[in-house]
PDB file of C-alpha atoms in Angstrom:
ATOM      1  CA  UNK A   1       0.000   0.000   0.000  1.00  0.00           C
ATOM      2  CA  UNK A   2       1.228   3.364  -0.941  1.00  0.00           C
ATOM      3  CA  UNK A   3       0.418   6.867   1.083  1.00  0.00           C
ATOM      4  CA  UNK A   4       0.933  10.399  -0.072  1.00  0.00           C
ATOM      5  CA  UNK A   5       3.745  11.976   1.884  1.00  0.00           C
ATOM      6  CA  UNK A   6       1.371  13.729   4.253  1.00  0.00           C
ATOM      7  CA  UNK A   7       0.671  13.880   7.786  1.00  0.00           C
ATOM      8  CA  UNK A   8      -2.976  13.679   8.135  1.00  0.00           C
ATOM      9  CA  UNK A   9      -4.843  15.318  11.262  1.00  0.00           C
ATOM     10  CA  UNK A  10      -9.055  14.212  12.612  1.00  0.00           C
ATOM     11  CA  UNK A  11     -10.942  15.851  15.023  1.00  0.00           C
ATOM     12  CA  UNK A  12     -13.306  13.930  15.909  1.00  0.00           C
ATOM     13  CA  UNK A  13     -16.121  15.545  18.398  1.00  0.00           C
ATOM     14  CA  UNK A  14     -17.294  12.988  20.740  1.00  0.00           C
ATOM     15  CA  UNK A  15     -20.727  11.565  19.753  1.00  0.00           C
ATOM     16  CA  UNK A  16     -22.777   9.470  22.154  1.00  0.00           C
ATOM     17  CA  UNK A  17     -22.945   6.575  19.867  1.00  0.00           C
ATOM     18  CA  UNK A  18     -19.946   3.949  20.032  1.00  0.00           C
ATOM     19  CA  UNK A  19     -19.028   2.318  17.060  1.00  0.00           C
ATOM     20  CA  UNK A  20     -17.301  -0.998  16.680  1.00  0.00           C
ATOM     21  CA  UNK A  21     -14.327  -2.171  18.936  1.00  0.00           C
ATOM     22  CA  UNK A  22     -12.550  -5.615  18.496  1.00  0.00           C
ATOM     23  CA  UNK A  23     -13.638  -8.522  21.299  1.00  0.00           C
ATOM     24  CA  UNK A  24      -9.666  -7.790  22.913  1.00  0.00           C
ATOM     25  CA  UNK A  25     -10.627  -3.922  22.898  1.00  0.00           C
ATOM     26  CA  UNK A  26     -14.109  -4.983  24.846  1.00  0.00           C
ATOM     27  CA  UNK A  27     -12.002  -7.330  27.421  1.00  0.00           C
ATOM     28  CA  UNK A  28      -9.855  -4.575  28.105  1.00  0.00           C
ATOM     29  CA  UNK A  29     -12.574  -2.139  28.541  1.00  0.00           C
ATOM     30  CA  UNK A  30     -14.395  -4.531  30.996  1.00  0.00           C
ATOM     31  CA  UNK A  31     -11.426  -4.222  33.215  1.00  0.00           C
ATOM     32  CA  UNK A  32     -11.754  -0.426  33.577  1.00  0.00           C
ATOM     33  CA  UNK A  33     -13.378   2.039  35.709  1.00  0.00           C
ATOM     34  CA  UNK A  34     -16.430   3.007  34.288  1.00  0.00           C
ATOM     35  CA  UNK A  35     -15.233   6.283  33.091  1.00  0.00           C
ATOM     36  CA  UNK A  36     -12.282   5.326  31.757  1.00  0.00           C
ATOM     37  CA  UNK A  37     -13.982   2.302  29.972  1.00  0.00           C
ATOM     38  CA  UNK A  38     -16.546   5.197  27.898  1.00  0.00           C
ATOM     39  CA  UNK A  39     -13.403   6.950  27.101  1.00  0.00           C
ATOM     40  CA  UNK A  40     -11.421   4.095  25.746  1.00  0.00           C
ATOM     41  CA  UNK A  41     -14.383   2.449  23.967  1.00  0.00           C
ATOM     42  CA  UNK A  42     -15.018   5.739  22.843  1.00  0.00           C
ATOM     43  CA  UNK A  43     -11.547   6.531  21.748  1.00  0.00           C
ATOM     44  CA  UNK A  44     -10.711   3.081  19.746  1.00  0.00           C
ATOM     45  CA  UNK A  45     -14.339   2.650  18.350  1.00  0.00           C
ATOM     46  CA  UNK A  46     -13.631   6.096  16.745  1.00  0.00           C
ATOM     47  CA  UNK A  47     -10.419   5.468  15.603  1.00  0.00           C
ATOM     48  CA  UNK A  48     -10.851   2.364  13.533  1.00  0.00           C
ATOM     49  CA  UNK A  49     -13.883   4.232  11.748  1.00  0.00           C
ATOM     50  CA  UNK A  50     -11.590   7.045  10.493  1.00  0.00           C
ATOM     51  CA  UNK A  51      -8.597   4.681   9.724  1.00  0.00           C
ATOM     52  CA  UNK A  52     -10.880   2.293   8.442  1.00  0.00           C
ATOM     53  CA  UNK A  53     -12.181   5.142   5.134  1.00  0.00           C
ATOM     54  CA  UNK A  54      -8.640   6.538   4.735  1.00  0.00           C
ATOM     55  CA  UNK A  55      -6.677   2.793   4.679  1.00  0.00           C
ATOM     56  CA  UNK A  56     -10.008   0.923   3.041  1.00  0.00           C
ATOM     57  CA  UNK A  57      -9.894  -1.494   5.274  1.00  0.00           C
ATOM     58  CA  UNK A  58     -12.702  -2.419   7.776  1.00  0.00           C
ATOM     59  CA  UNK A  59     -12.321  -1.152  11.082  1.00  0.00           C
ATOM     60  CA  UNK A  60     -12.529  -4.647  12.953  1.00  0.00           C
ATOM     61  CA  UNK A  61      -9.782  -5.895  10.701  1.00  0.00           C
ATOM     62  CA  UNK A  62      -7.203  -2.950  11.139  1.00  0.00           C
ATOM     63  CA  UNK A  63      -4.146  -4.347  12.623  1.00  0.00           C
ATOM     64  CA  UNK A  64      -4.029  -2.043  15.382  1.00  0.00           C
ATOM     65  CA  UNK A  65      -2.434  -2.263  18.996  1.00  0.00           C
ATOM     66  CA  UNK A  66      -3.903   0.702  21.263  1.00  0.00           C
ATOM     67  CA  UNK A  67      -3.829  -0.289  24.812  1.00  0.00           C
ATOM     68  CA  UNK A  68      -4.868   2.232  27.392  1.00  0.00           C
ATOM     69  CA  UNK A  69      -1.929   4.878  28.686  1.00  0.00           C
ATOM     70  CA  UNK A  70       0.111   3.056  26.203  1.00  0.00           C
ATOM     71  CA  UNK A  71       1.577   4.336  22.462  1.00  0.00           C
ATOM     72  CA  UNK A  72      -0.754   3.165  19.745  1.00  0.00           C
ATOM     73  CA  UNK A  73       0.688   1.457  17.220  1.00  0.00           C
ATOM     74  CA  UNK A  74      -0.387   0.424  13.603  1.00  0.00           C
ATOM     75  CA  UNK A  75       0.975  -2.800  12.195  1.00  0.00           C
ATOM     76  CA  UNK A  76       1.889  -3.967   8.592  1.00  0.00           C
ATOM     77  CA  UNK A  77       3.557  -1.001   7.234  1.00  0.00           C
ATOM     78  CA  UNK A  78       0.711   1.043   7.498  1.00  0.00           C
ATOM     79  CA  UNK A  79       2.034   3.970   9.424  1.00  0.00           C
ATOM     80  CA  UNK A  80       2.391   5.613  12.349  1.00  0.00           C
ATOM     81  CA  UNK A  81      -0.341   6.825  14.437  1.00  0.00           C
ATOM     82  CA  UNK A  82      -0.955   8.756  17.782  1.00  0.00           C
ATOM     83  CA  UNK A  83      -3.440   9.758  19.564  1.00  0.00           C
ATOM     84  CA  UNK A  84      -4.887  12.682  22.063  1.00  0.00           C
ATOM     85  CA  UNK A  85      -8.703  13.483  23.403  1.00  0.00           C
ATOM     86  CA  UNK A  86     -10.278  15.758  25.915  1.00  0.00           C
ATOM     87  CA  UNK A  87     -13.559  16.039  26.887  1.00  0.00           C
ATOM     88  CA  UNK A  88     -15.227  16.644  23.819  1.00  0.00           C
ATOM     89  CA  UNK A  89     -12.980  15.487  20.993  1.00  0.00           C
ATOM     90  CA  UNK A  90     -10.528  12.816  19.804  1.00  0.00           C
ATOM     91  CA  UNK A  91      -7.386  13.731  17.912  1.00  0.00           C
ATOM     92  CA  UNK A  92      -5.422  11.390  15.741  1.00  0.00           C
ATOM     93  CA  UNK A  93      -2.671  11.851  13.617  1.00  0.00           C
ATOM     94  CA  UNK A  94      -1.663  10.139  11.002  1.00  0.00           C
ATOM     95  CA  UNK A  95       1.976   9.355   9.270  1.00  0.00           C
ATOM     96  CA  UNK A  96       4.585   6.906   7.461  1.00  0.00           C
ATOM     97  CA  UNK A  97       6.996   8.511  10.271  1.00  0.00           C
ATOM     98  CA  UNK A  98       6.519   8.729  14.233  1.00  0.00           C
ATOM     99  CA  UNK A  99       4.738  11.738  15.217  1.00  0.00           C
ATOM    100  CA  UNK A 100       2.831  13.131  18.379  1.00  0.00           C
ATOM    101  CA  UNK A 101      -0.168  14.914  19.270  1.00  0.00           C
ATOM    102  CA  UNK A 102      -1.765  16.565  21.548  1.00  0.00           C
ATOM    103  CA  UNK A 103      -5.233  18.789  21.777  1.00  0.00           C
ATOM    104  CA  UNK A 104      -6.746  20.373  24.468  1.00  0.00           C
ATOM    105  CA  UNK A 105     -10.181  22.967  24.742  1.00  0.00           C
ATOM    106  CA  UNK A 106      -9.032  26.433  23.934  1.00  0.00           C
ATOM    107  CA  UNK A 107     -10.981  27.368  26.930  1.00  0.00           C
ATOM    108  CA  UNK A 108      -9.657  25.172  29.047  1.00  0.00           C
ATOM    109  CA  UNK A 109      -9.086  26.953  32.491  1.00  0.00           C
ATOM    110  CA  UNK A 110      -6.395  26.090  34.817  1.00  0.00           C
ATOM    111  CA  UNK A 111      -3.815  27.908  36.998  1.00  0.00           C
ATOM    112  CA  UNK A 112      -0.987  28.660  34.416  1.00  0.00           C
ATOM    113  CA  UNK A 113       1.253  30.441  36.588  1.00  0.00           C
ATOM    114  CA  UNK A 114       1.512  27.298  38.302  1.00  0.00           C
ATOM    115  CA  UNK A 115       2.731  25.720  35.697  1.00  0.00           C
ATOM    116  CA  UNK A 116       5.102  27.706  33.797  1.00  0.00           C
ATOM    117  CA  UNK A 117       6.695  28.473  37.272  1.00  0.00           C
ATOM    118  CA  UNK A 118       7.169  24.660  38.008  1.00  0.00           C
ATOM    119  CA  UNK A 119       8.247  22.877  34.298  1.00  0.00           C
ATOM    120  CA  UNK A 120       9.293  25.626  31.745  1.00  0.00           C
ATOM    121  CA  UNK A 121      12.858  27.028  31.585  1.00  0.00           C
ATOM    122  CA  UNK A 122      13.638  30.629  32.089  1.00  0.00           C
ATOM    123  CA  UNK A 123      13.678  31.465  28.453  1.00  0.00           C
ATOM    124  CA  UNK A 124       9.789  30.315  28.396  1.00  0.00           C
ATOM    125  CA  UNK A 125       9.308  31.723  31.329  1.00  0.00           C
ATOM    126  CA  UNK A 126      10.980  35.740  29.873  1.00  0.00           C
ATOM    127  CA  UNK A 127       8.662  34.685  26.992  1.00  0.00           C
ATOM    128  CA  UNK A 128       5.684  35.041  28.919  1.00  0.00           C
ATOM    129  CA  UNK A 129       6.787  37.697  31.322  1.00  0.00           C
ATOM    130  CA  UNK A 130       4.570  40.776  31.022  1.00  0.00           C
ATOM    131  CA  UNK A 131       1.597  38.844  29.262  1.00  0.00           C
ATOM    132  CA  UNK A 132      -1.904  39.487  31.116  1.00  0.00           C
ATOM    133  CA  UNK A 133      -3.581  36.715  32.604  1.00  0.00           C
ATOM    134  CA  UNK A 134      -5.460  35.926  29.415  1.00  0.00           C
ATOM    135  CA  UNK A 135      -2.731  35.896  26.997  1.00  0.00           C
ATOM    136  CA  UNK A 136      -0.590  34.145  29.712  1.00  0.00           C
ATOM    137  CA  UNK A 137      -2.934  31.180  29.756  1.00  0.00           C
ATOM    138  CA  UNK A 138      -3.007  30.872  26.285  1.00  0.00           C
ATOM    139  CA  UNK A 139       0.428  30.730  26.150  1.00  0.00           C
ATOM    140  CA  UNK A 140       1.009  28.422  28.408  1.00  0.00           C
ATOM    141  CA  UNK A 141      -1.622  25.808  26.767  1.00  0.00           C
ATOM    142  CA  UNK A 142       0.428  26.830  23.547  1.00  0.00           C
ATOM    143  CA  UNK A 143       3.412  25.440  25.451  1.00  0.00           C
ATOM    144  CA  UNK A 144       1.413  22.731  26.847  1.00  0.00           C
ATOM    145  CA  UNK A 145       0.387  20.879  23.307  1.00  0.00           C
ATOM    146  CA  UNK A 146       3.725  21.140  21.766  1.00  0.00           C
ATOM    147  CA  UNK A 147       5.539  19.742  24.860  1.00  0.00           C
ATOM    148  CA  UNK A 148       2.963  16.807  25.193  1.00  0.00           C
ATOM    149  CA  UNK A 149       2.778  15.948  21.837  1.00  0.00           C
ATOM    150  CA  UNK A 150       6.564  15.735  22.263  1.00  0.00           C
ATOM    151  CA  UNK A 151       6.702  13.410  24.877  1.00  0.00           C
ATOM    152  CA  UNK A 152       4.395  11.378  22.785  1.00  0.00           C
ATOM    153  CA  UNK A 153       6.240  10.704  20.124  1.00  0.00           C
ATOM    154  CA  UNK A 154       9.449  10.406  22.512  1.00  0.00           C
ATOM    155  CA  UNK A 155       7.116   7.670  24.322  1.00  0.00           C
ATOM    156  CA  UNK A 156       8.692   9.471  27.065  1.00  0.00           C
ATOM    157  CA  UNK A 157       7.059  10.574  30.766  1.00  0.00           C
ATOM    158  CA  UNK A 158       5.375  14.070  31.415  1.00  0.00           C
ATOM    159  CA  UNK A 159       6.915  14.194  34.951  1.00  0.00           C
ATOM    160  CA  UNK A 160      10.314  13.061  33.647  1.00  0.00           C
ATOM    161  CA  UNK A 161      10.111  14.991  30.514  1.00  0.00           C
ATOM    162  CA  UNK A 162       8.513  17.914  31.257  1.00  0.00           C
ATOM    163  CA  UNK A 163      10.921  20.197  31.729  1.00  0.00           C
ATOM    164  CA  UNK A 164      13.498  18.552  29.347  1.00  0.00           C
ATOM    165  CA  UNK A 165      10.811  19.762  26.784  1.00  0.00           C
ATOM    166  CA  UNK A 166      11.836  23.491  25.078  1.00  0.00           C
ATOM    167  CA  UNK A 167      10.030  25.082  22.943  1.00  0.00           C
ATOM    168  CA  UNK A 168      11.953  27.583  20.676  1.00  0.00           C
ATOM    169  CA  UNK A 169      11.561  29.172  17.468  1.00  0.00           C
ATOM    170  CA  UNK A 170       8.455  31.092  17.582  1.00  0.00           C
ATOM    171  CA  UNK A 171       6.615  27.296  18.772  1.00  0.00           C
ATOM    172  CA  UNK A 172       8.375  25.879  15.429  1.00  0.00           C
ATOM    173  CA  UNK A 173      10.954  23.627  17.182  1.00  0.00           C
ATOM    174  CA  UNK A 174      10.634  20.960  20.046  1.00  0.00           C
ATOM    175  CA  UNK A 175      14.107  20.307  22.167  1.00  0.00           C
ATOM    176  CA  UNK A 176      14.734  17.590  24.532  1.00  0.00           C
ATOM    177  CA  UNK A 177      18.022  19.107  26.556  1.00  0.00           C
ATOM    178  CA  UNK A 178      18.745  15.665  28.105  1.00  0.00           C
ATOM    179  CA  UNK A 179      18.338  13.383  24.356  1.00  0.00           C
ATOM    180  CA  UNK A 180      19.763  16.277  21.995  1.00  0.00           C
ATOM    181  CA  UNK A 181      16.259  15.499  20.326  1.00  0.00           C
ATOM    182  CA  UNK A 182      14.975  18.207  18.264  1.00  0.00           C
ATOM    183  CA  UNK A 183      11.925  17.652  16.560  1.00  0.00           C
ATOM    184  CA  UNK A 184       9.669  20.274  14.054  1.00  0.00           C
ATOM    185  CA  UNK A 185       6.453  21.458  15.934  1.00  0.00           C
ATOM    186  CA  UNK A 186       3.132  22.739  14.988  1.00  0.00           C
ATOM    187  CA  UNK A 187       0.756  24.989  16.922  1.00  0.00           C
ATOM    188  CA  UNK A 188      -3.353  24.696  15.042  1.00  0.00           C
ATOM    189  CA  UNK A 189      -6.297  26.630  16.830  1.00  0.00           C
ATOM    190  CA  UNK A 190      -9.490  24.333  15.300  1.00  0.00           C
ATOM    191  CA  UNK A 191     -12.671  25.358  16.490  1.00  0.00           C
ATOM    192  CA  UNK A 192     -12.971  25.027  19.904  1.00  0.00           C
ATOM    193  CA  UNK A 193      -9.421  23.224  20.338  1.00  0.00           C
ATOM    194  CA  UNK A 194      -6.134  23.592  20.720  1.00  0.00           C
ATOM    195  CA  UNK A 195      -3.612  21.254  18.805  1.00  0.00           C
ATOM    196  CA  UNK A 196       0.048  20.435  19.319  1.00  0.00           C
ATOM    197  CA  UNK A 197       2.050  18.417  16.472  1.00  0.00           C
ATOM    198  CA  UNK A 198       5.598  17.476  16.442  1.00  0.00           C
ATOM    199  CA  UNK A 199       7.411  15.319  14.320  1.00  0.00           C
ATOM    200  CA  UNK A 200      11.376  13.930  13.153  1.00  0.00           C
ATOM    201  CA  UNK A 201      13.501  17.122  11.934  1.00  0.00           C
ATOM    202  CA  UNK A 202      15.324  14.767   9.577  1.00  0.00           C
ATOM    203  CA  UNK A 203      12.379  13.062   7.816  1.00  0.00           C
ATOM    204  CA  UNK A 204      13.756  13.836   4.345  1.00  0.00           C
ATOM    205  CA  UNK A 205      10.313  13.705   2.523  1.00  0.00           C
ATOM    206  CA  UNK A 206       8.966  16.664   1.955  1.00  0.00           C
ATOM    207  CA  UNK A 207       5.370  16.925   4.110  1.00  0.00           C
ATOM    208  CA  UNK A 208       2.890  17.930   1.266  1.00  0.00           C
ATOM    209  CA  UNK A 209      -0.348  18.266   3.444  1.00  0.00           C
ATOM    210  CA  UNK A 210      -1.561  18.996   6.533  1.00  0.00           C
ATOM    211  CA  UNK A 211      -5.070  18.483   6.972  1.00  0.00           C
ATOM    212  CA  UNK A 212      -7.609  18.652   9.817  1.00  0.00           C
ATOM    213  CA  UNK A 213     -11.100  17.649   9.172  1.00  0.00           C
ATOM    214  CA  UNK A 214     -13.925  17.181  11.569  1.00  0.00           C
ATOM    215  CA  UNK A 215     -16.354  14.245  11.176  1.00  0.00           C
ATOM    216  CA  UNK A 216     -20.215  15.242  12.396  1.00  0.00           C
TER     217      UNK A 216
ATOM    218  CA  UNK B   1       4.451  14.995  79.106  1.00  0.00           C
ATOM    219  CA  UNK B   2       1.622  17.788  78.856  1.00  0.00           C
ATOM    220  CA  UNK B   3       4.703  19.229  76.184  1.00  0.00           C
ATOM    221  CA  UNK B   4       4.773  16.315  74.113  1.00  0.00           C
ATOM    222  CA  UNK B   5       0.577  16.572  73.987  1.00  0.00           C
ATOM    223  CA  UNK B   6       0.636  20.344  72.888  1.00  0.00           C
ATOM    224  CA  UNK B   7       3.427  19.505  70.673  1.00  0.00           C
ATOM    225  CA  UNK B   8       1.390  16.710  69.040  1.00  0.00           C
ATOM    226  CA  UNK B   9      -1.676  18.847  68.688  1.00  0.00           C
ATOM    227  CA  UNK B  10      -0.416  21.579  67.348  1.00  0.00           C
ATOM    228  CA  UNK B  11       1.457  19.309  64.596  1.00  0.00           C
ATOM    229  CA  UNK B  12      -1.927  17.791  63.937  1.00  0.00           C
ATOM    230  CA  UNK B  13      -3.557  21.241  63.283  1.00  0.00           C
ATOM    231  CA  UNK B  14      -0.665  22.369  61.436  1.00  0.00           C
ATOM    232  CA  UNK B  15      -1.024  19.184  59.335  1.00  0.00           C
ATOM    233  CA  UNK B  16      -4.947  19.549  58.685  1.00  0.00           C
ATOM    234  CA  UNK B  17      -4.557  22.989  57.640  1.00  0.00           C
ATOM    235  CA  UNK B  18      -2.263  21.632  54.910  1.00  0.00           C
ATOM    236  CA  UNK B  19      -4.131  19.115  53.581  1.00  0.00           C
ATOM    237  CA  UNK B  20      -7.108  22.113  53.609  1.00  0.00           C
ATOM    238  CA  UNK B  21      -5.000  24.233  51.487  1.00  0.00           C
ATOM    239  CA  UNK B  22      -4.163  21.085  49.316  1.00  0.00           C
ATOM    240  CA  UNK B  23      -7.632  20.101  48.736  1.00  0.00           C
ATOM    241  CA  UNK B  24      -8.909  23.866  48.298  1.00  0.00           C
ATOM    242  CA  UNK B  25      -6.249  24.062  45.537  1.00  0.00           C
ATOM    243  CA  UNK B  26      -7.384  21.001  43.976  1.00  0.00           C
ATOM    244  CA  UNK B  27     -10.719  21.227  43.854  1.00  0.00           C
ATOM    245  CA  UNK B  28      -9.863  24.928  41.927  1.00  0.00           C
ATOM    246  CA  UNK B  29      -7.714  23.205  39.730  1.00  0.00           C
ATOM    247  CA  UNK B  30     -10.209  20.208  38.359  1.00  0.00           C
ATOM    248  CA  UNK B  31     -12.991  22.977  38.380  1.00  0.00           C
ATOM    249  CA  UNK B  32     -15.124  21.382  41.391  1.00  0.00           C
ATOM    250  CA  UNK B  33     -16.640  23.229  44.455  1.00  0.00           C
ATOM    251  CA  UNK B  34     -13.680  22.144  47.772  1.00  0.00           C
ATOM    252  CA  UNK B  35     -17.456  20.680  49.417  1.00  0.00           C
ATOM    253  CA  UNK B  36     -17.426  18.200  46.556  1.00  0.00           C
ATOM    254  CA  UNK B  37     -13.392  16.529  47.570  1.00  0.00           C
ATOM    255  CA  UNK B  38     -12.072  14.659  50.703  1.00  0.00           C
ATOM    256  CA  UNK B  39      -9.663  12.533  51.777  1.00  0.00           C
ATOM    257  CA  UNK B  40     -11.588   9.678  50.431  1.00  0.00           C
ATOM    258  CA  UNK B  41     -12.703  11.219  46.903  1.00  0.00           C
ATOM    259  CA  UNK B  42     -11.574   8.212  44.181  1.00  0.00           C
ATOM    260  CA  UNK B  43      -9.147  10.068  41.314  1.00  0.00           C
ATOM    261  CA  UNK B  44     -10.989   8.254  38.839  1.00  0.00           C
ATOM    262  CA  UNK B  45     -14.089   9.382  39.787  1.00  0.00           C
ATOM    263  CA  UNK B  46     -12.396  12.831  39.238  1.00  0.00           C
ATOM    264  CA  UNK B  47     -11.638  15.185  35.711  1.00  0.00           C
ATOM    265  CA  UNK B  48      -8.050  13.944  35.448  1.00  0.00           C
ATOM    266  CA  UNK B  49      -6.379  14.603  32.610  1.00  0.00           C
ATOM    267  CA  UNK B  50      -2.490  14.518  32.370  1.00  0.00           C
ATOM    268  CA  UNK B  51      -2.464  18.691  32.785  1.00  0.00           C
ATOM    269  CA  UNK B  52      -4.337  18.368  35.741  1.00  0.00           C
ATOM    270  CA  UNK B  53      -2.335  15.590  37.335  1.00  0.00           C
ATOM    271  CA  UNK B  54       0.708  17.973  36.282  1.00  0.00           C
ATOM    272  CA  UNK B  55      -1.059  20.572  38.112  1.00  0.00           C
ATOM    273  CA  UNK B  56      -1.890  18.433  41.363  1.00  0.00           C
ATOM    274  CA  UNK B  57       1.802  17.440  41.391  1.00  0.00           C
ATOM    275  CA  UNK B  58       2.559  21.031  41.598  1.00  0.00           C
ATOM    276  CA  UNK B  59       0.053  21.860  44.206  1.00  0.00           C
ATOM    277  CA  UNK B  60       1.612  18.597  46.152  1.00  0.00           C
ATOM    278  CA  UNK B  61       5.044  20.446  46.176  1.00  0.00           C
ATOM    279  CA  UNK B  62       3.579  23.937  47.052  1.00  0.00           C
ATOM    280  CA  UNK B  63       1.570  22.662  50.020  1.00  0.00           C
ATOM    281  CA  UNK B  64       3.678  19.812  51.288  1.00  0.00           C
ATOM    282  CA  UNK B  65       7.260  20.423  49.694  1.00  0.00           C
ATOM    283  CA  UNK B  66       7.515  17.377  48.267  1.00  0.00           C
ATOM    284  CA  UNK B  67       7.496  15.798  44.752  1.00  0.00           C
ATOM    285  CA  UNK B  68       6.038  13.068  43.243  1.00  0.00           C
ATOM    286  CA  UNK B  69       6.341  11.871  39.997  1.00  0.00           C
ATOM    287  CA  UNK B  70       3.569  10.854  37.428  1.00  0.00           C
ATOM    288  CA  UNK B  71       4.203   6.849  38.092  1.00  0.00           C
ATOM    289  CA  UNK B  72       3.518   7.702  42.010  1.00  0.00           C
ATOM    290  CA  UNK B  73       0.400   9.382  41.426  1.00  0.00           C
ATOM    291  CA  UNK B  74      -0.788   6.215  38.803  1.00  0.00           C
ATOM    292  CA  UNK B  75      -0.660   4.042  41.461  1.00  0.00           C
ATOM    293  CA  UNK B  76      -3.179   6.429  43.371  1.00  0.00           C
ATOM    294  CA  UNK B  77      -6.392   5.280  44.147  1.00  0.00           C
ATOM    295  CA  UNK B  78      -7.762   7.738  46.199  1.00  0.00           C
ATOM    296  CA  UNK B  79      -6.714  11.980  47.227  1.00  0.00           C
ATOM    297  CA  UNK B  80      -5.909  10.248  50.755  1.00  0.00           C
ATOM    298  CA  UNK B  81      -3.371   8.281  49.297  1.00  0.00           C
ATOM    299  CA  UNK B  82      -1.876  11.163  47.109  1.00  0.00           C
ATOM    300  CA  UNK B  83      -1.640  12.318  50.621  1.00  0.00           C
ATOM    301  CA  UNK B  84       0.298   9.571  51.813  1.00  0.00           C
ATOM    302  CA  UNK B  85       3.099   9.741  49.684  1.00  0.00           C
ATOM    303  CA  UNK B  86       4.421  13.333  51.322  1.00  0.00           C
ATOM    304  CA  UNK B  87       4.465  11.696  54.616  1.00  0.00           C
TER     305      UNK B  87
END
């Protein structure tokens, strides 16, 4: 099977209705709490649709490995996938080379102070000096996507990694201090999300496409 | 012996009042009213997502100086036994 050299982006706003999961998938969501059993049936049941119309290939029989708090992976040569949600929406990224993602609610309110003061280095940190609170927040989650969807596709930690994550560049380039990983990053405001993408600096190919679509 | 007694109360109170300001923060953080978290709340009948367990393990090193990392916190069941591990 041959792709186009793109990295492909869903968002996928959470419906009520789950669609299909594999027998394994259903085990494994026996197993969990009940919220985290809606979310992963949720999650994979989505997943497999969209793969399923862009590989042609029906969704049961997509050779996928997704575990829960675990990297998913795609088998048979068919890519390289990862994978983000938040309360209303599922991200997943698509690519013939490792990537990460990450998304988050635009809106999403937390105490971003806190966290800027705790895991970003000082030159994030003079970045975001004399913003107001609103801008500062923003920020912050702008920071926030990139570094997580940098520790995804390092299949790293957040507490570890965390603050090993830079962000430099005008949010264009991802740095891991500790791994001398640097890795090209992506900032997208979609809607009512926020969306983090990182991927290799030396994938040679040239990425023709970038595309975010939302299934209703 | 009446010492040791004061002593222990007052390291009790000083002790409650953290976990106060712990939960207070928490509840802020996850967006819930403080009324609605104890001791005994279950995480996973809590909002956690991995920015607010990032957030929580800040809040755990404001109120109680200590950190934890993510893999601590996993093994969580409950806010008492986030709790736990800065004793």
């Amino acid at each position: 099977m041959s792709f186009e050299k793109e990295i492909r982006l869903w968002i996928v706003p959470f419906k009520k209705d789950f669609l299909p999961i594999t027998n394994e998938e259903l085990q494994i969501a026996k197993e969990l709490s009940p919220q985290r059993s809606s979310q992963y049936s949720l999650t994979r049941g989505y997943l497999r649709y969209v793969l399923s119309i862009y590989l042609n290939i029906p969704a049961l029989e997509i050779p996928l490995n997704a575990p829960p708090g675990k990297p998913p992976i795609l088998k048979n040569g068919l890519g390289e996938i990862s994978l983000s949600h938040c309360k209303d929406a599922l991200l997943i990224g698509w690519s013939q080379n490792k990537l990460g993602v990450d998304i988050e609610r635009k809106d999403r309110n937390f105490n971003a102070r806190r966290i800027a003061n705790k895991f970003f280095s000082p030159e994030e940190k003079f970045f975001l000096k004399d913003m107001d609170d609103e801008k500062y927040r923003f920020n912050v989650l702008k920071y926030w996507v990139i570094k997580e969807s940098a520790i995804k596709y390092q299949r790293g930690n957040i507490s570890n990694d965390l603050f090993h994550w830079q962000v430099k560049d005008n949010f264009r380039l991802a740095s891991h201090n500790l791994l001398k990983l640097n890795l090209k990053a992506y900032f997208y405001e979609f809607e009512l999300w926020s969306i983090g993408l990182t991927y290799g600096e030396s994938i040679k190919e040239k990425i023709k496409k970038i595309i975010a679509k939302s299934y209703n | 012996m009446l010492g040791n007694r004061i002593y222990k109360n007052l390291k009790m109170n000083y002790s409650n009042k953290k976990i106060q300001e712990f939960l207070t923060k928490l509840a802020e953080e996850i967006g819930i009213v403080v009324n609605d978290i104890s001791e005994d709340s279950k995480i996973s009948d809590l909002d956690f997502d991995s920015l607010a367990i990032i957030s929580t393990i800040a809040i755990v090193d404001e109120c109680f100086d200590k950190v934890i990392t993510m893999d601590q916190f996993s093994n969580c069941q409950t806010i008492k036994d986030i709790i736990n591990l800065t004793k």
